[in-house]
Short mmCIF file of N, CA and C and ligand atoms in Angstrom, two decimals:
data_model
loop_
_atom_site.label_atom_id
_atom_site.label_comp_id
_atom_site.label_asym_id
_atom_site.label_seq_id
_atom_site.Cartn_x
_atom_site.Cartn_y
_atom_site.Cartn_z
N UNK A 6 17.50 -2.09 -8.22
CA UNK A 6 18.33 -0.70 -8.40
C UNK A 6 19.28 -0.70 -7.42
N UNK A 7 20.58 -0.45 -8.12
CA UNK A 7 21.83 -0.30 -7.33
C UNK A 7 21.72 0.71 -6.67
N UNK A 8 22.45 1.21 -5.31
CA UNK A 8 22.29 2.37 -4.59
C UNK A 8 22.94 3.56 -5.08
N UNK A 9 23.96 3.37 -6.09
CA UNK A 9 24.64 4.18 -7.07
C UNK A 9 23.72 4.85 -7.82
N UNK A 10 22.60 4.13 -8.39
CA UNK A 10 21.86 4.75 -9.51
C UNK A 10 20.55 5.33 -8.51
N UNK A 11 20.48 5.05 -7.39
CA UNK A 11 19.53 6.00 -6.50
C UNK A 11 20.10 7.25 -6.32
N UNK A 12 21.36 7.30 -5.89
CA UNK A 12 21.96 8.64 -5.60
C UNK A 12 22.22 9.42 -6.94
N UNK A 13 22.54 8.77 -7.85
CA UNK A 13 22.32 9.46 -9.29
C UNK A 13 21.26 10.05 -9.60
N UNK A 14 20.07 9.35 -9.60
CA UNK A 14 18.92 10.12 -9.47
C UNK A 14 18.56 11.42 -8.55
N UNK A 15 19.05 11.13 -7.37
CA UNK A 15 18.94 12.48 -6.39
C UNK A 15 19.73 13.56 -6.76
N UNK A 16 21.00 13.16 -7.33
CA UNK A 16 21.84 14.10 -7.72
C UNK A 16 21.17 15.00 -8.71
N UNK A 17 20.55 14.49 -9.72
CA UNK A 17 19.92 14.96 -10.70
C UNK A 17 18.72 16.23 -10.14
N UNK A 18 18.15 15.60 -9.47
CA UNK A 18 17.14 16.65 -8.54
C UNK A 18 17.72 17.69 -8.16
N UNK A 19 18.88 17.43 -7.18
CA UNK A 19 19.59 18.40 -6.44
C UNK A 19 20.26 19.70 -7.70
N UNK A 20 20.71 19.01 -8.67
CA UNK A 20 21.37 19.83 -9.74
C UNK A 20 20.30 20.86 -10.19
N UNK A 21 19.09 20.14 -10.54
CA UNK A 21 17.66 20.97 -10.63
C UNK A 21 17.56 22.09 -10.12
N UNK A 22 17.60 21.79 -8.58
CA UNK A 22 17.15 22.85 -7.49
C UNK A 22 18.27 23.76 -7.44
N UNK A 23 19.69 23.58 -7.67
CA UNK A 23 20.78 24.50 -7.84
C UNK A 23 20.56 25.46 -9.05
N UNK A 24 20.13 24.76 -10.00
CA UNK A 24 19.93 25.56 -11.34
C UNK A 24 18.98 26.71 -11.16
N UNK A 25 18.08 26.17 -10.35
CA UNK A 25 16.49 27.33 -10.24
C UNK A 25 17.09 28.14 -9.37
N UNK A 26 17.92 27.87 -7.96
CA UNK A 26 18.19 28.88 -6.97
C UNK A 26 19.42 29.70 -7.62
N UNK A 27 20.34 29.35 -8.21
CA UNK A 27 21.37 29.98 -9.02
C UNK A 27 20.45 31.30 -9.78
N UNK A 28 19.60 30.67 -10.61
CA UNK A 28 19.07 31.78 -11.80
C UNK A 28 18.16 32.79 -10.59
N UNK A 29 17.90 32.48 -9.71
CA UNK A 29 17.11 33.36 -8.60
C UNK A 29 18.02 34.24 -8.06
N UNK A 30 19.14 33.91 -7.55
CA UNK A 30 20.06 34.71 -7.10
C UNK A 30 20.69 35.47 -8.03
N UNK A 31 21.17 34.94 -9.18
CA UNK A 31 21.73 35.75 -10.05
C UNK A 31 20.85 36.83 -10.61
N UNK A 32 19.48 36.72 -10.70
CA UNK A 32 18.66 37.64 -11.24
C UNK A 32 18.45 38.93 -9.88
N UNK A 33 18.86 38.57 -8.84
CA UNK A 33 18.69 39.49 -7.65
C UNK A 33 17.42 39.21 -7.11
N UNK A 34 17.04 38.13 -7.21
CA UNK A 34 15.67 37.56 -6.53
C UNK A 34 15.76 38.04 -4.94
N UNK A 35 14.41 37.82 -4.30
CA UNK A 35 14.26 38.29 -2.83
C UNK A 35 14.90 37.18 -2.07
N UNK A 36 15.68 37.46 -0.94
CA UNK A 36 16.35 36.48 -0.12
C UNK A 36 15.31 35.74 0.47
N UNK A 37 14.32 35.95 1.11
CA UNK A 37 13.39 35.00 1.61
C UNK A 37 13.13 33.93 0.79
N UNK A 38 12.59 34.12 -0.26
CA UNK A 38 12.51 32.73 -1.33
C UNK A 38 13.82 32.34 -1.42
N UNK A 39 14.84 32.75 -1.37
CA UNK A 39 16.00 32.01 -1.62
C UNK A 39 16.24 31.22 -0.41
N UNK A 40 16.08 31.38 0.69
CA UNK A 40 16.17 30.94 2.09
C UNK A 40 15.15 29.86 2.00
N UNK A 41 14.06 29.96 1.68
CA UNK A 41 13.01 29.17 1.59
C UNK A 41 13.37 27.90 0.70
N UNK A 42 14.03 28.21 -0.45
CA UNK A 42 14.15 27.07 -1.23
C UNK A 42 15.58 26.30 -1.00
N UNK A 43 16.25 27.09 -0.10
CA UNK A 43 17.48 26.09 0.55
C UNK A 43 17.15 25.30 1.62
N UNK A 44 16.11 25.86 2.33
CA UNK A 44 15.63 24.97 3.41
C UNK A 44 14.93 23.57 2.96
N UNK A 45 14.09 23.82 1.91
CA UNK A 45 13.60 22.82 1.11
C UNK A 45 14.68 21.92 0.77
N UNK A 46 15.88 22.10 0.05
CA UNK A 46 16.95 21.20 -0.55
C UNK A 46 17.78 20.80 0.51
N UNK A 47 17.90 21.39 1.71
CA UNK A 47 18.46 20.91 2.87
C UNK A 47 18.19 19.49 3.24
N UNK A 48 16.94 19.49 3.64
CA UNK A 48 16.64 18.25 4.21
C UNK A 48 16.95 16.72 3.30
N UNK A 49 16.61 16.84 1.82
CA UNK A 49 16.88 15.62 1.05
C UNK A 49 18.22 15.67 0.87
N UNK A 50 19.13 16.73 0.78
CA UNK A 50 20.33 16.70 0.57
C UNK A 50 21.18 16.19 1.65
N UNK A 51 20.90 16.29 2.97
CA UNK A 51 21.48 15.92 4.36
C UNK A 51 21.25 14.61 4.41
N UNK A 52 20.04 14.18 4.13
CA UNK A 52 19.67 12.43 4.08
C UNK A 52 20.56 11.93 3.15
N UNK A 53 20.80 12.28 1.90
CA UNK A 53 21.73 11.84 0.82
C UNK A 53 22.73 11.63 1.29
N UNK A 54 23.52 12.54 1.87
CA UNK A 54 24.68 12.29 2.20
C UNK A 54 24.93 11.35 3.66
N UNK A 55 23.80 11.71 4.40
CA UNK A 55 23.82 10.39 5.51
C UNK A 55 23.69 9.10 5.06
N UNK A 56 22.99 8.95 3.91
CA UNK A 56 22.85 7.36 3.46
C UNK A 56 24.14 6.82 2.88
N UNK A 57 24.82 8.13 2.12
CA UNK A 57 26.11 7.70 1.38
C UNK A 57 27.16 7.25 2.57
N UNK A 58 27.31 8.00 3.54
CA UNK A 58 28.26 7.79 4.62
C UNK A 58 28.10 6.58 5.39
N UNK A 59 26.60 6.30 5.56
CA UNK A 59 26.13 5.05 6.30
C UNK A 59 26.10 3.92 5.68
N UNK A 60 25.80 3.81 4.28
CA UNK A 60 25.53 2.69 3.40
C UNK A 60 26.75 2.27 2.41
N UNK A 61 27.04 3.41 1.83
CA UNK A 61 28.17 2.83 0.76
C UNK A 61 29.34 3.10 1.02
N UNK A 62 29.90 4.31 1.89
CA UNK A 62 31.35 4.46 2.12
C UNK A 62 31.89 3.50 3.03
N UNK A 63 31.20 2.93 3.96
CA UNK A 63 31.87 1.98 4.62
C UNK A 63 32.79 0.70 4.12
N UNK A 64 31.97 0.33 2.99
CA UNK A 64 32.61 -1.04 2.26
C UNK A 64 33.73 -0.48 1.59
N UNK A 65 33.80 1.04 0.91
CA UNK A 65 34.82 1.32 0.11
C UNK A 65 36.01 1.78 0.88
N UNK A 66 35.70 2.22 2.20
CA UNK A 66 36.91 2.25 3.11
C UNK A 66 37.62 1.18 3.63
N UNK A 67 36.62 0.28 3.75
CA UNK A 67 37.15 -1.11 3.91
C UNK A 67 38.31 -1.55 2.89
N UNK A 68 37.79 -1.44 1.48
CA UNK A 68 38.69 -1.86 0.36
C UNK A 68 39.95 -0.96 0.27
N UNK A 69 39.76 0.45 0.60
CA UNK A 69 40.56 1.25 0.12
C UNK A 69 41.65 2.03 1.29
N UNK A 70 40.98 1.75 2.55
CA UNK A 70 41.89 2.47 3.67
C UNK A 70 41.19 3.58 4.11
N UNK A 71 41.76 4.09 5.41
CA UNK A 71 40.98 5.34 5.86
C UNK A 71 41.83 6.56 5.29
N UNK A 72 42.72 6.58 4.74
CA UNK A 72 43.33 7.73 4.43
C UNK A 72 43.74 8.02 2.96
N UNK A 73 43.66 9.20 2.57
CA UNK A 73 43.99 9.56 1.19
C UNK A 73 43.15 9.02 0.02
N UNK A 74 42.00 8.72 0.31
CA UNK A 74 41.37 8.05 -0.84
C UNK A 74 40.30 8.97 -1.31
N UNK A 75 39.75 8.78 -2.34
CA UNK A 75 38.70 9.84 -2.82
C UNK A 75 37.34 9.79 -1.78
N UNK A 76 37.18 8.62 -1.01
CA UNK A 76 36.00 8.59 -0.03
C UNK A 76 36.63 9.70 1.01
N UNK A 77 37.78 9.97 1.32
CA UNK A 77 38.16 10.52 2.35
C UNK A 77 37.73 12.21 1.89
N UNK A 78 38.00 12.56 0.71
CA UNK A 78 37.86 13.79 0.07
C UNK A 78 36.31 13.98 0.18
N UNK A 79 35.61 13.15 -0.09
CA UNK A 79 34.09 13.37 -0.04
C UNK A 79 33.55 13.51 1.19
N UNK A 80 34.19 12.79 2.12
CA UNK A 80 33.55 13.15 3.65
C UNK A 80 33.81 14.44 4.10
N UNK A 81 35.35 14.94 3.79
CA UNK A 81 35.38 16.16 3.95
C UNK A 81 34.68 17.39 3.34
N UNK A 82 34.28 16.95 2.06
CA UNK A 82 33.33 18.13 1.24
C UNK A 82 32.13 17.63 1.99
N UNK A 83 31.56 16.59 2.59
CA UNK A 83 30.16 16.78 3.24
C UNK A 83 30.42 17.75 4.49
N UNK A 84 31.23 17.66 5.07
CA UNK A 84 31.49 18.60 6.35
C UNK A 84 31.50 20.08 6.00
N UNK A 85 32.27 20.33 4.71
CA UNK A 85 32.18 21.96 4.15
C UNK A 85 30.58 22.03 3.78
N UNK A 86 30.19 21.26 2.98
CA UNK A 86 28.75 21.51 2.43
C UNK A 86 27.83 21.65 3.45
N UNK A 87 27.78 20.86 4.76
CA UNK A 87 26.75 21.06 5.46
C UNK A 87 26.96 22.35 6.39
N UNK A 88 28.21 22.73 6.56
CA UNK A 88 28.49 24.08 7.22
C UNK A 88 27.78 25.00 6.28
N UNK A 89 27.92 25.07 5.08
CA UNK A 89 27.22 26.00 4.04
C UNK A 89 25.77 25.94 4.24
N UNK A 90 25.31 24.71 4.23
CA UNK A 90 23.66 24.52 4.17
C UNK A 90 23.21 25.26 5.63
N UNK A 91 23.92 25.32 6.72
CA UNK A 91 23.60 25.84 7.91
C UNK A 91 23.31 27.34 7.83
N UNK A 92 24.69 27.90 7.01
CA UNK A 92 24.60 29.26 7.04
C UNK A 92 23.50 30.06 5.92
N UNK A 93 23.29 28.92 4.90
CA UNK A 93 22.22 29.33 3.86
C UNK A 93 20.75 29.21 4.66
N UNK A 94 20.46 28.42 5.50
CA UNK A 94 19.02 28.08 6.17
C UNK A 94 18.92 29.10 7.50
N UNK A 95 20.06 29.81 7.78
CA UNK A 95 19.73 30.40 9.07
C UNK A 95 19.10 31.78 8.33
N UNK A 96 19.44 33.10 9.05
CA UNK A 96 18.61 34.14 8.40
C UNK A 96 19.80 35.06 7.88
N UNK A 97 20.52 34.54 6.73
CA UNK A 97 21.65 35.52 6.06
C UNK A 97 20.91 36.50 5.38
N UNK A 98 21.74 37.67 5.47
CA UNK A 98 21.36 38.85 4.42
C UNK A 98 21.44 38.64 3.21
N UNK A 99 21.09 39.14 2.08
CA UNK A 99 21.04 38.74 0.80
C UNK A 99 22.38 38.71 0.42
N UNK A 100 23.37 39.46 0.83
CA UNK A 100 24.60 39.72 0.35
C UNK A 100 25.41 38.26 0.92
N UNK A 101 24.95 38.13 2.27
CA UNK A 101 25.79 36.88 2.99
C UNK A 101 25.20 35.56 1.95
N UNK A 102 23.82 35.64 1.78
CA UNK A 102 23.35 34.47 1.15
C UNK A 102 24.09 34.11 -0.15
N UNK A 103 24.06 35.42 -1.20
CA UNK A 103 24.91 35.20 -2.32
C UNK A 103 26.21 34.83 -2.23
N UNK A 104 27.06 35.23 -1.19
CA UNK A 104 28.48 34.71 -1.01
C UNK A 104 28.52 33.40 -0.90
N UNK A 105 27.60 32.83 0.25
CA UNK A 105 27.78 31.49 0.67
C UNK A 105 27.32 30.70 -0.43
N UNK A 106 26.13 30.93 -1.24
CA UNK A 106 25.52 30.39 -2.23
C UNK A 106 26.61 30.15 -3.57
N UNK A 107 27.26 30.91 -3.76
CA UNK A 107 28.46 30.93 -4.62
C UNK A 107 29.29 29.64 -4.59
N UNK A 108 29.65 29.75 -3.29
CA UNK A 108 30.75 28.77 -2.85
C UNK A 108 30.06 27.18 -2.89
N UNK A 109 28.97 27.35 -2.22
CA UNK A 109 28.11 26.23 -2.09
C UNK A 109 27.70 25.66 -3.59
N UNK A 110 27.33 26.41 -4.39
CA UNK A 110 26.72 26.13 -5.79
C UNK A 110 28.08 25.40 -6.60
N UNK A 111 29.28 26.08 -6.57
CA UNK A 111 30.43 25.29 -7.06
C UNK A 111 30.73 23.93 -6.29
N UNK A 112 30.96 23.97 -5.06
CA UNK A 112 31.32 22.87 -4.33
C UNK A 112 30.30 21.61 -4.53
N UNK A 113 29.28 21.97 -4.42
CA UNK A 113 28.28 20.89 -4.53
C UNK A 113 28.15 20.09 -6.00
N UNK A 114 28.42 21.08 -6.91
CA UNK A 114 28.38 20.50 -8.36
C UNK A 114 29.48 19.62 -8.70
N UNK A 115 30.74 20.13 -8.21
CA UNK A 115 32.17 19.26 -8.28
C UNK A 115 31.93 18.01 -7.64
N UNK A 116 31.15 18.23 -6.19
CA UNK A 116 31.33 17.26 -5.46
C UNK A 116 30.48 16.09 -6.25
N UNK A 117 29.22 16.15 -6.78
CA UNK A 117 28.29 15.77 -7.42
C UNK A 117 29.35 14.85 -8.58
N UNK A 118 29.75 15.40 -9.36
CA UNK A 118 30.70 15.18 -10.81
C UNK A 118 31.76 14.00 -10.14
N UNK A 119 32.41 14.29 -9.07
CA UNK A 119 33.47 13.47 -8.45
C UNK A 119 32.91 12.15 -8.24
N UNK A 120 31.74 12.20 -7.36
CA UNK A 120 30.84 11.12 -7.37
C UNK A 120 30.54 10.10 -8.23
N UNK A 121 30.17 10.93 -9.37
CA UNK A 121 29.60 10.11 -10.56
C UNK A 121 30.57 9.62 -11.47
N UNK A 122 31.60 10.45 -11.47
CA UNK A 122 32.75 10.04 -12.49
C UNK A 122 33.73 9.10 -12.02
N UNK A 123 34.06 9.11 -10.41
CA UNK A 123 35.18 8.70 -9.94
C UNK A 123 34.38 7.52 -9.04
N UNK A 124 33.91 7.94 -8.03
CA UNK A 124 33.52 7.11 -6.85
C UNK A 124 32.39 6.03 -7.21
N UNK A 125 31.26 6.23 -8.00
CA UNK A 125 30.57 5.45 -8.38
C UNK A 125 30.92 4.30 -9.25
N UNK A 126 31.74 4.66 -10.32
CA UNK A 126 32.18 3.59 -11.09
C UNK A 126 33.16 2.80 -10.33
N UNK A 127 33.84 3.36 -9.45
CA UNK A 127 34.86 2.48 -8.54
C UNK A 127 34.11 1.73 -7.53
N UNK A 128 32.68 2.14 -7.19
CA UNK A 128 32.07 1.26 -6.22
C UNK A 128 31.53 0.18 -7.25
N UNK A 129 31.30 0.30 -8.23
CA UNK A 129 30.62 -0.70 -9.21
C UNK A 129 31.64 -1.67 -9.51
N UNK A 130 32.96 -1.28 -9.75
CA UNK A 130 34.07 -2.41 -10.00
C UNK A 130 34.46 -3.04 -8.64
N UNK A 131 34.64 -2.45 -7.70
CA UNK A 131 35.02 -3.03 -6.31
C UNK A 131 34.08 -3.58 -5.83
N UNK A 132 32.92 -3.23 -5.50
CA UNK A 132 31.82 -4.08 -4.79
C UNK A 132 30.89 -4.60 -5.49
N UNK A 133 30.90 -4.57 -6.94
CA UNK A 133 29.87 -5.40 -7.81
C UNK A 133 28.41 -5.04 -7.59
N UNK A 134 27.71 -5.46 -8.74
CA UNK A 134 26.11 -5.03 -8.64
C UNK A 134 25.47 -5.48 -7.50
N UNK A 135 25.47 -6.74 -7.32
CA UNK A 135 24.78 -7.54 -6.20
C UNK A 135 24.92 -6.68 -4.81
N UNK A 136 26.22 -6.38 -4.44
CA UNK A 136 26.11 -5.79 -3.07
C UNK A 136 25.58 -4.31 -3.23
N UNK A 137 25.67 -3.85 -4.26
CA UNK A 137 25.18 -2.47 -4.28
C UNK A 137 23.64 -2.21 -4.31
N UNK A 138 23.05 -3.40 -4.87
CA UNK A 138 21.47 -3.73 -4.89
C UNK A 138 21.18 -3.98 -3.49
N UNK A 139 21.93 -4.92 -2.55
CA UNK A 139 21.69 -4.93 -1.45
C UNK A 139 21.63 -3.74 -0.41
N UNK A 140 22.71 -2.83 -0.77
CA UNK A 140 22.66 -1.76 -0.09
C UNK A 140 21.46 -0.56 -0.25
N UNK A 141 20.88 -0.86 -1.60
CA UNK A 141 19.89 -0.08 -1.79
C UNK A 141 18.46 -0.57 -1.12
N UNK A 142 18.38 -1.93 -0.91
CA UNK A 142 17.45 -2.56 -0.19
C UNK A 142 17.48 -1.93 1.36
N UNK A 143 18.58 -1.71 2.07
CA UNK A 143 18.80 -1.22 3.16
C UNK A 143 18.12 0.07 3.25
N UNK A 144 18.14 0.72 2.47
CA UNK A 144 17.90 2.42 2.23
C UNK A 144 16.23 2.21 2.48
N UNK A 145 15.66 1.31 1.43
CA UNK A 145 14.44 1.46 1.29
C UNK A 145 13.87 0.87 2.42
N UNK A 146 14.21 -0.14 3.26
CA UNK A 146 13.69 -0.47 4.44
C UNK A 146 13.88 0.42 5.55
N UNK A 147 14.78 1.47 5.66
CA UNK A 147 15.10 2.28 6.53
C UNK A 147 14.01 3.49 6.38
N UNK A 148 13.53 3.76 5.27
CA UNK A 148 12.36 4.82 4.92
C UNK A 148 11.44 4.73 5.50
FE1 FE2 B 23 25.95 12.09 -3.33
#
């Protein structure tokens, strides 16, 4: 498996979780369950971003340079998303949760689309399947 295929599978799980959580928030569901769901999502989401940054991005940065590439945008978005995760998993009020979640939901979905439509195809053409499979073996070995 190429690492980008693993990341795409993980994205599908995250989008499913976002859909469930969004339905809960939109229906005015209780904040304690919403915080619990955000905490359950946080661990795999942060691990996913860490794997992208440790295994995939360095090769891309080497090819594309350190500034003004789609990878720099993704790194900046990771910082924003992690800040939102911190706020959602603390003890926010229902109103605060709903406010932060609205931004988190939008940015995370856009971020995933950017990776899948721009950065993963770019990774496939720049780095090739063999290198992307090698990266995936590093991930499996580390777990
Ligand atoms: Fe991702």
